[in-house]
XYZ file of C-alpha atoms in Angstrom:
379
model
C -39.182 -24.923 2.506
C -41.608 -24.238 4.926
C -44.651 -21.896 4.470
C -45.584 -19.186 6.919
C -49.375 -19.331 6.102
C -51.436 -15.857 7.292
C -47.845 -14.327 7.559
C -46.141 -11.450 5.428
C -43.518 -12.646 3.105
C -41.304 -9.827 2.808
C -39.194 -8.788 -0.475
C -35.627 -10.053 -0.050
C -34.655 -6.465 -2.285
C -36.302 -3.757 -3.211
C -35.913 -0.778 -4.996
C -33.412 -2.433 -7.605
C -33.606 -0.916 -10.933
C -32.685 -3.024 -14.259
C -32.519 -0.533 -16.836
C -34.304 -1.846 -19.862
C -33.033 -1.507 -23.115
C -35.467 1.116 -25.103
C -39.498 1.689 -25.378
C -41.536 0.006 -28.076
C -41.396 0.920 -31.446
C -44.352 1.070 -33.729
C -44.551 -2.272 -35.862
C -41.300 -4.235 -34.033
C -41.221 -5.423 -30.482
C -38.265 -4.278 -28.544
C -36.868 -5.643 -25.457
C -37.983 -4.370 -21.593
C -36.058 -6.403 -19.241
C -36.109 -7.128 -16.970
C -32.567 -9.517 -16.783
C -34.096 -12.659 -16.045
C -35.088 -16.326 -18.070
C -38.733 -17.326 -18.951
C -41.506 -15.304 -18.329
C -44.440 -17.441 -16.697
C -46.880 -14.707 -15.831
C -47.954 -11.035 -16.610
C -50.172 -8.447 -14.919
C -51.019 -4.573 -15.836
C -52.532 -2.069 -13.236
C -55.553 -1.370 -15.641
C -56.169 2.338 -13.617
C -52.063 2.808 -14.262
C -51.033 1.149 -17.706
C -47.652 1.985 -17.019
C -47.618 -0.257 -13.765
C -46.274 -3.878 -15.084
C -45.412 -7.007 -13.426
C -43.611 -9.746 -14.485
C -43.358 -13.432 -12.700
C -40.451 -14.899 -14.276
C -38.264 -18.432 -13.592
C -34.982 -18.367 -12.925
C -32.833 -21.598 -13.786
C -28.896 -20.356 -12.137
C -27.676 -21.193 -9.601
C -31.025 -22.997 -8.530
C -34.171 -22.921 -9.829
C -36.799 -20.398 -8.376
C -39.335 -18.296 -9.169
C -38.963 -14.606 -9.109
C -41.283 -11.181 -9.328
C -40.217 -8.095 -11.405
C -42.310 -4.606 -11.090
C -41.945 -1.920 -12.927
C -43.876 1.427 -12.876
C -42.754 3.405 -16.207
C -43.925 0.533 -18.813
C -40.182 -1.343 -17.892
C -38.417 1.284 -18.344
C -36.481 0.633 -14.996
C -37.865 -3.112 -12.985
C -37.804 -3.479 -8.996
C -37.374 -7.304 -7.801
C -39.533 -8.488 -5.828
C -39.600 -12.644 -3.785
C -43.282 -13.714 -4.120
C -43.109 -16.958 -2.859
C -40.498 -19.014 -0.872
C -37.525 -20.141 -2.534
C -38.040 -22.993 -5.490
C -41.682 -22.148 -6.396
C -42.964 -20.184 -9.676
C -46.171 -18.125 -10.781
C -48.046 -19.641 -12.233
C -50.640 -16.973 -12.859
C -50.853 -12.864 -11.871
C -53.959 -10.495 -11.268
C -54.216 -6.987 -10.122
C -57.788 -5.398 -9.013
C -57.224 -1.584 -9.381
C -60.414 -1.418 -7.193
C -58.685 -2.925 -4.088
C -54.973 -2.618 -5.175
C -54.517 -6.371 -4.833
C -51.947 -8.312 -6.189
C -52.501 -11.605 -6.706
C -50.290 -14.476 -7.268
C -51.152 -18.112 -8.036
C -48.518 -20.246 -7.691
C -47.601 -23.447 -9.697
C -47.964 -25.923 -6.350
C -51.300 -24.095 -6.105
C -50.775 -21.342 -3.370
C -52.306 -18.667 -3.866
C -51.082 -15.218 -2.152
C -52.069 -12.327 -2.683
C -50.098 -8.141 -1.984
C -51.773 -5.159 -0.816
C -48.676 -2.805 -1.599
C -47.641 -3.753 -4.708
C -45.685 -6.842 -4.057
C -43.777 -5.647 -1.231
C -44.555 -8.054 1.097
C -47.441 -11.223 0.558
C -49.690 -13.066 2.498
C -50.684 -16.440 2.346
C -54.543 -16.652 1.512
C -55.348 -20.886 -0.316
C -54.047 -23.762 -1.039
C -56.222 -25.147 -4.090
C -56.151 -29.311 -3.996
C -54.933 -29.497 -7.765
C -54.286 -32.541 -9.979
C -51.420 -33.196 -12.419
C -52.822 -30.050 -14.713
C -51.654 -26.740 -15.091
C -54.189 -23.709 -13.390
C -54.734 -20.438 -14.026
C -56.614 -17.216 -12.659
C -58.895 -14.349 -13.673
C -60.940 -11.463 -12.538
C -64.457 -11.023 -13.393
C -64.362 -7.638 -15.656
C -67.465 -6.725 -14.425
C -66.356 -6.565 -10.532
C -62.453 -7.462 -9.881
C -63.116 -8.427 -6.705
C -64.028 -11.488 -7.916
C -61.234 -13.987 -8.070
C -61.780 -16.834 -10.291
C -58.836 -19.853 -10.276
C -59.078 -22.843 -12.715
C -57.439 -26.189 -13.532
C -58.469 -29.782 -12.512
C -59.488 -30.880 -8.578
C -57.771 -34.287 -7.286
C -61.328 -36.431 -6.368
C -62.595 -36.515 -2.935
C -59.853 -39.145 -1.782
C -57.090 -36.630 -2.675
C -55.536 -39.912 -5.496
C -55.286 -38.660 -8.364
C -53.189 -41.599 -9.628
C -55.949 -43.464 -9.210
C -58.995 -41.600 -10.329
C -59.269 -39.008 -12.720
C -59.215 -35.381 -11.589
C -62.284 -33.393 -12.152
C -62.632 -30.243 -14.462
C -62.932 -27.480 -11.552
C -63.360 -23.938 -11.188
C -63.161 -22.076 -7.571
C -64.519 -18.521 -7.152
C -64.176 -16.416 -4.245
C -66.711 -13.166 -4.136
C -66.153 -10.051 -1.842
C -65.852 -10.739 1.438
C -67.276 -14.155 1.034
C -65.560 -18.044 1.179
C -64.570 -20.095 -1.926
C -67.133 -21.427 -3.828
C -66.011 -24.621 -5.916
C -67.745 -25.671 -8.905
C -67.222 -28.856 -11.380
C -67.473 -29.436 -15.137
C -69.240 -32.637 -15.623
C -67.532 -34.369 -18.073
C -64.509 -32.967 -18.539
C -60.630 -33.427 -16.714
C -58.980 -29.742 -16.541
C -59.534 -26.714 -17.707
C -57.113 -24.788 -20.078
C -58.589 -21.593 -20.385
C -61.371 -19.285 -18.701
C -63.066 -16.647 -20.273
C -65.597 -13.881 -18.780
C -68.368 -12.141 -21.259
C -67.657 -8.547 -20.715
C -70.910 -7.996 -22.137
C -72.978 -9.998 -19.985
C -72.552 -10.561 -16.543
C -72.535 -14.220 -14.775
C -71.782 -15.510 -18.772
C -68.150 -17.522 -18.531
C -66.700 -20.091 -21.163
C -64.598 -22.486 -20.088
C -61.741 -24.386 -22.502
C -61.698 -27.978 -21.479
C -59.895 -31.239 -22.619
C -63.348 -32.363 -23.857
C -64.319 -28.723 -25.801
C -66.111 -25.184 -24.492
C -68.389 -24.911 -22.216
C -70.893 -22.783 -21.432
C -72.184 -20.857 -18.109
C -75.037 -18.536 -17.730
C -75.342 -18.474 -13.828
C -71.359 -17.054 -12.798
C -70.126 -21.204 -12.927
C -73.089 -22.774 -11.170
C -74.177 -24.618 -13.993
C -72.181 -25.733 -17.571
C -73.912 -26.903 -20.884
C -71.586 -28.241 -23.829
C -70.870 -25.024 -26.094
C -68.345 -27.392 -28.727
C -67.801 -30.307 -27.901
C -64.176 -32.202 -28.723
C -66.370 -34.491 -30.995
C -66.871 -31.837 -33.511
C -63.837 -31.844 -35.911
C -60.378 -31.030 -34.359
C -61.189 -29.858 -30.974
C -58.792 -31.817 -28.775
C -58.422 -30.586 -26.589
C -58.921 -26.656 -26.257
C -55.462 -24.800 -26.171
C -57.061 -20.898 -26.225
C -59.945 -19.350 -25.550
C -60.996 -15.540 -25.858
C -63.621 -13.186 -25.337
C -63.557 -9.485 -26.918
C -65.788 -6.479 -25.951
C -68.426 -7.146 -28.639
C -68.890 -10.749 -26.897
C -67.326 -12.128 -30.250
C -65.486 -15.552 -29.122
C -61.764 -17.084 -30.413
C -61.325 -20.667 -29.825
C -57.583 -22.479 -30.610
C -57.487 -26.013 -30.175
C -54.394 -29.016 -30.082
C -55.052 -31.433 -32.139
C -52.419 -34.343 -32.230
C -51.517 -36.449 -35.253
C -50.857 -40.006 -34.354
C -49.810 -39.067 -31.291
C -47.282 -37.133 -32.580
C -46.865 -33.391 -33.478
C -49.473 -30.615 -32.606
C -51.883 -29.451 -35.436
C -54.740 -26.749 -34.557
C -57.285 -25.099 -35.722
C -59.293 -21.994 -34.808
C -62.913 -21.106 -34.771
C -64.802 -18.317 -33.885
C -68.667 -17.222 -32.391
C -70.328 -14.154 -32.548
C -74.020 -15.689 -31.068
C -72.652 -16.721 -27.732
C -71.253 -19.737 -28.802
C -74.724 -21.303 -30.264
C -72.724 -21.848 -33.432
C -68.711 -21.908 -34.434
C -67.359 -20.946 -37.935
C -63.903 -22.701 -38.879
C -61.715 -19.457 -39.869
C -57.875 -19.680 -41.614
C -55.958 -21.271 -39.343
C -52.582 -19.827 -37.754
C -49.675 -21.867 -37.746
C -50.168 -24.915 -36.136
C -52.066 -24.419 -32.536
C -52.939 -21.718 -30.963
C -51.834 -20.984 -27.340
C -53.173 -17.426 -26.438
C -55.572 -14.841 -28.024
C -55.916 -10.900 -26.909
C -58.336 -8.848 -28.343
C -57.385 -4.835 -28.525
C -60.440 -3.579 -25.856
C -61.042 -0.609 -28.071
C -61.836 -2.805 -30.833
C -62.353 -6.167 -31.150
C -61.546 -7.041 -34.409
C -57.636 -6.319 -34.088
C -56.877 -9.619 -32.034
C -53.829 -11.069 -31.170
C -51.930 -14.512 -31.045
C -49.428 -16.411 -29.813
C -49.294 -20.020 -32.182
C -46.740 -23.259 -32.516
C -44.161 -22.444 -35.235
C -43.661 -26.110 -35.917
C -45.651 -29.037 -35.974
C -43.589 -30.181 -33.174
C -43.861 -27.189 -31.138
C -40.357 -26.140 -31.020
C -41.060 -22.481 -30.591
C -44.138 -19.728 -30.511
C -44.512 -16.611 -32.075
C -46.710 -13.351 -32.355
C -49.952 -13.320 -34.681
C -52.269 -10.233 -35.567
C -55.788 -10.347 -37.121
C -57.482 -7.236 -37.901
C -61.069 -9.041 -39.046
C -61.806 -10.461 -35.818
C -59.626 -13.579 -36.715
C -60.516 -14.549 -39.882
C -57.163 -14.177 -40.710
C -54.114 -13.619 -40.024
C -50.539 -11.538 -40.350
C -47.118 -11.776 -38.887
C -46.607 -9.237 -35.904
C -43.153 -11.200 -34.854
C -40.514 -8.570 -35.863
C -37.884 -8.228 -33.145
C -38.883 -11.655 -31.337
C -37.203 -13.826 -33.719
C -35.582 -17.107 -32.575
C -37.503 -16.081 -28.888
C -39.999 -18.553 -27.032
C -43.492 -16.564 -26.622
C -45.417 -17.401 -23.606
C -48.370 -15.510 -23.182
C -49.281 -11.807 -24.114
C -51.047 -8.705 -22.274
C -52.611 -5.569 -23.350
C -52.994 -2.213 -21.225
C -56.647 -1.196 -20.917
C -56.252 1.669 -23.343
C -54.978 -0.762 -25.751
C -52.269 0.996 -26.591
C -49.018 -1.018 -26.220
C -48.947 -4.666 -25.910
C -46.372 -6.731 -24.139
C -45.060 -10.334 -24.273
C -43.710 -12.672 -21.859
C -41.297 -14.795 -23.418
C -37.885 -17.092 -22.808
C -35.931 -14.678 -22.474
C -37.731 -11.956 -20.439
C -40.232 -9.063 -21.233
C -40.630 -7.160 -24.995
C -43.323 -4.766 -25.732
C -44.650 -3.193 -29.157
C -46.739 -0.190 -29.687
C -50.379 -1.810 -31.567
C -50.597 0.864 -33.941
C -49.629 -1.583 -37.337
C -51.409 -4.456 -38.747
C -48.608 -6.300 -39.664
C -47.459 -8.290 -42.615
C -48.669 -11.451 -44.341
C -47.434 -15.043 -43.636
C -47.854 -17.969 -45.855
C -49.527 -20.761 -43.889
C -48.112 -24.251 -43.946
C -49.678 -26.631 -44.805
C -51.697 -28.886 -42.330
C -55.229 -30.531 -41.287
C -57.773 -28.085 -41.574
C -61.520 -27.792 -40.328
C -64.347 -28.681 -42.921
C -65.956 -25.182 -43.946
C -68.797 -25.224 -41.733
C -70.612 -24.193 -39.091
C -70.628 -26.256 -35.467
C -72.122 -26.340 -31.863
C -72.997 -28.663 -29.532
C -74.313 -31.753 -30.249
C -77.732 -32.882 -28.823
């Protein structure tokens, strides 16, 4: 379909409420709505906790991507068209400061709302290669737009060069800035020290790295050579500046084993802690305190489905927090600024928990595990 770029893309409906089935529960997650397949992509209005959107992929009749928002937590969902017909979100944002919704979308569009996802306007298309992207707001100013995956080389062939690690930035009122990882291929996850401004970690096919300058420059944090770091899956910062880091490890080429580490010196060294079950594909630490931390990890070695992980020692370890999502596909996770309720995207649309609980153990299968010791980057 053609793209109207600069132009308004206005909602095919609005206003239509989807009642949602009841509020969270303390200790079981309970379904939100709104009536619609996967979730790809979640985004709370950190000023208004109860302000939720959800980007979610339809399959009937035709594949499509579609936008939910809801204002009372999901108690009641209006649907919203993002994007022109056949394309799906990748990735949502929303800066409370400016009241901007943004929306990056799988082909690598990026557009971006002013009134809540009324109506959208076209504002970049990123040159991306074959990997997935994703986007983030600098805690420390959301005006700051940061989007991440892998840049196509300067010939635009990515069939026959590799893409490049590659991390764009766009600051107030100024252009993109695009900056490269030396080094790496993609980038699976992005992570901004709340404690210290211009510090980001980036997850790459080849391990963490590490920037002190807001991108400019990247030094090896872990690389993929130390134990089973291959490549990273998740990576987290909490409000103390500690650091979770999942990683995919394949077995013969077969099967997906993981393990997890974590940093509390800025990522000088890594401690192997008990592993979740198989790998590791999201981590959310509770902003009020950052040793309740959550996860979203492989239930088979084959990744046939994902479920819902709590640590309350800063992930050392790790309970069960999957009651209500059984036999449900969980795709990513998202936490209101008071940290008060949680909610999770998964196949079969939005659920939400109070955070209250800690849980209840799990017995761990059996797998590869990291040596007991500490790592970093090698000289």
């Amino acid at each position: 379909m053609a793209r109207a770029r600069g132009a308004a893309l206005t909602a095919a409906a609005l206003g239509l409420l989807l009642p949602a089935l009841a509020w969270a529960g303390e200790g079981r997650w309970t379904s939100q709505g709104p009536n619609a397949d996967a979730v790809t992509a979640l985004a709370i209005d950190p000023s208004a906790p109860e302000t939720v959107f959800a980007a979610t992929q339809a399959v009937e009749p035709i594949p499509a991507g579609i936008l939910f928002g809801s204002e009372d937590g999901g108690a009641s969902w209006r649907t919203l068209v993002p994007s022109p017909a056949g394309t799906v979100v990748a990735a949502l944002a929303f800066d409370a400061q400016e009241r901007v919704l943004s929306g990056l979308l799988s082909s690598g569009d990026l557009f971006q709302s002013a009134d809540g996802g009324a109506s959208w306007r076209f504002r970049r298309a990123f040159a991306l290669g074959p990997n997935p992207a994703g986007m983030t707001l600098d805690p420390h100013d959301p005006r700051t737009i940061y989007v991440f995956g892998s840049a196509c080389p300067v010939t635009g062939d990515c069939g026959r060069e590799s893409p490049v690690a590659t991390i764009w930035r766009q600051l107030p009122g100024q252009d993109w800035q695009t900056f490269a990882i030396a080094g790496a291929s993609y980038v699976t996850a992005l992570a901004i020290d709340p404690t210290a401004p211009g510090r980001l970690y980036a997850g790459t096919d080849t391990g963490v790295w590490k920037s002190a300058d807001d991108a400019r420059n990247w030094q090896v944090a872990i690389a993929e050579t130390d134990e089973s770091i291959r490549p990273v899956s998740a990576l987290a910062v909490g409000a103390d500046g500690s650091l979770l880091l999942g990683s995919y490890l394949t077995v013969d080429g077969m099967g997906g084993f993981g393990a997890v580490y974590r940093s509390t010196d800025t990522a000088s060294t890594w401690q192997p802690v008990s592993g979740l079950p198989y790998w590791a594909r999201a981590f959310v630490f509770e902003p009020a305190n950052p040793r309740n931390v959550w996860a979203v990890a492989g239930t088979s070695v084959f990744s046939f489905g994902f479920a819902v992980y709590r640590s309350t020692d800063g992930g050392r370890t790790w309970l069960s927090a999957n009651e209500g999502l059984e036999g449900l596909w969980v795709l990513q996770l998202a936490i209101d600024e008071a940290g008060h309720r949680l909610y999770a995207a998964t196949g079969a649309g939005v659920f939400d928990r109070e955070v209250a609980d800690s849980g209840r153990s799990v017995d761990l299968p059996a797998g590869p595990r990291p040596s007991p010791r500490s790592v970093g980057p090698r000289p």
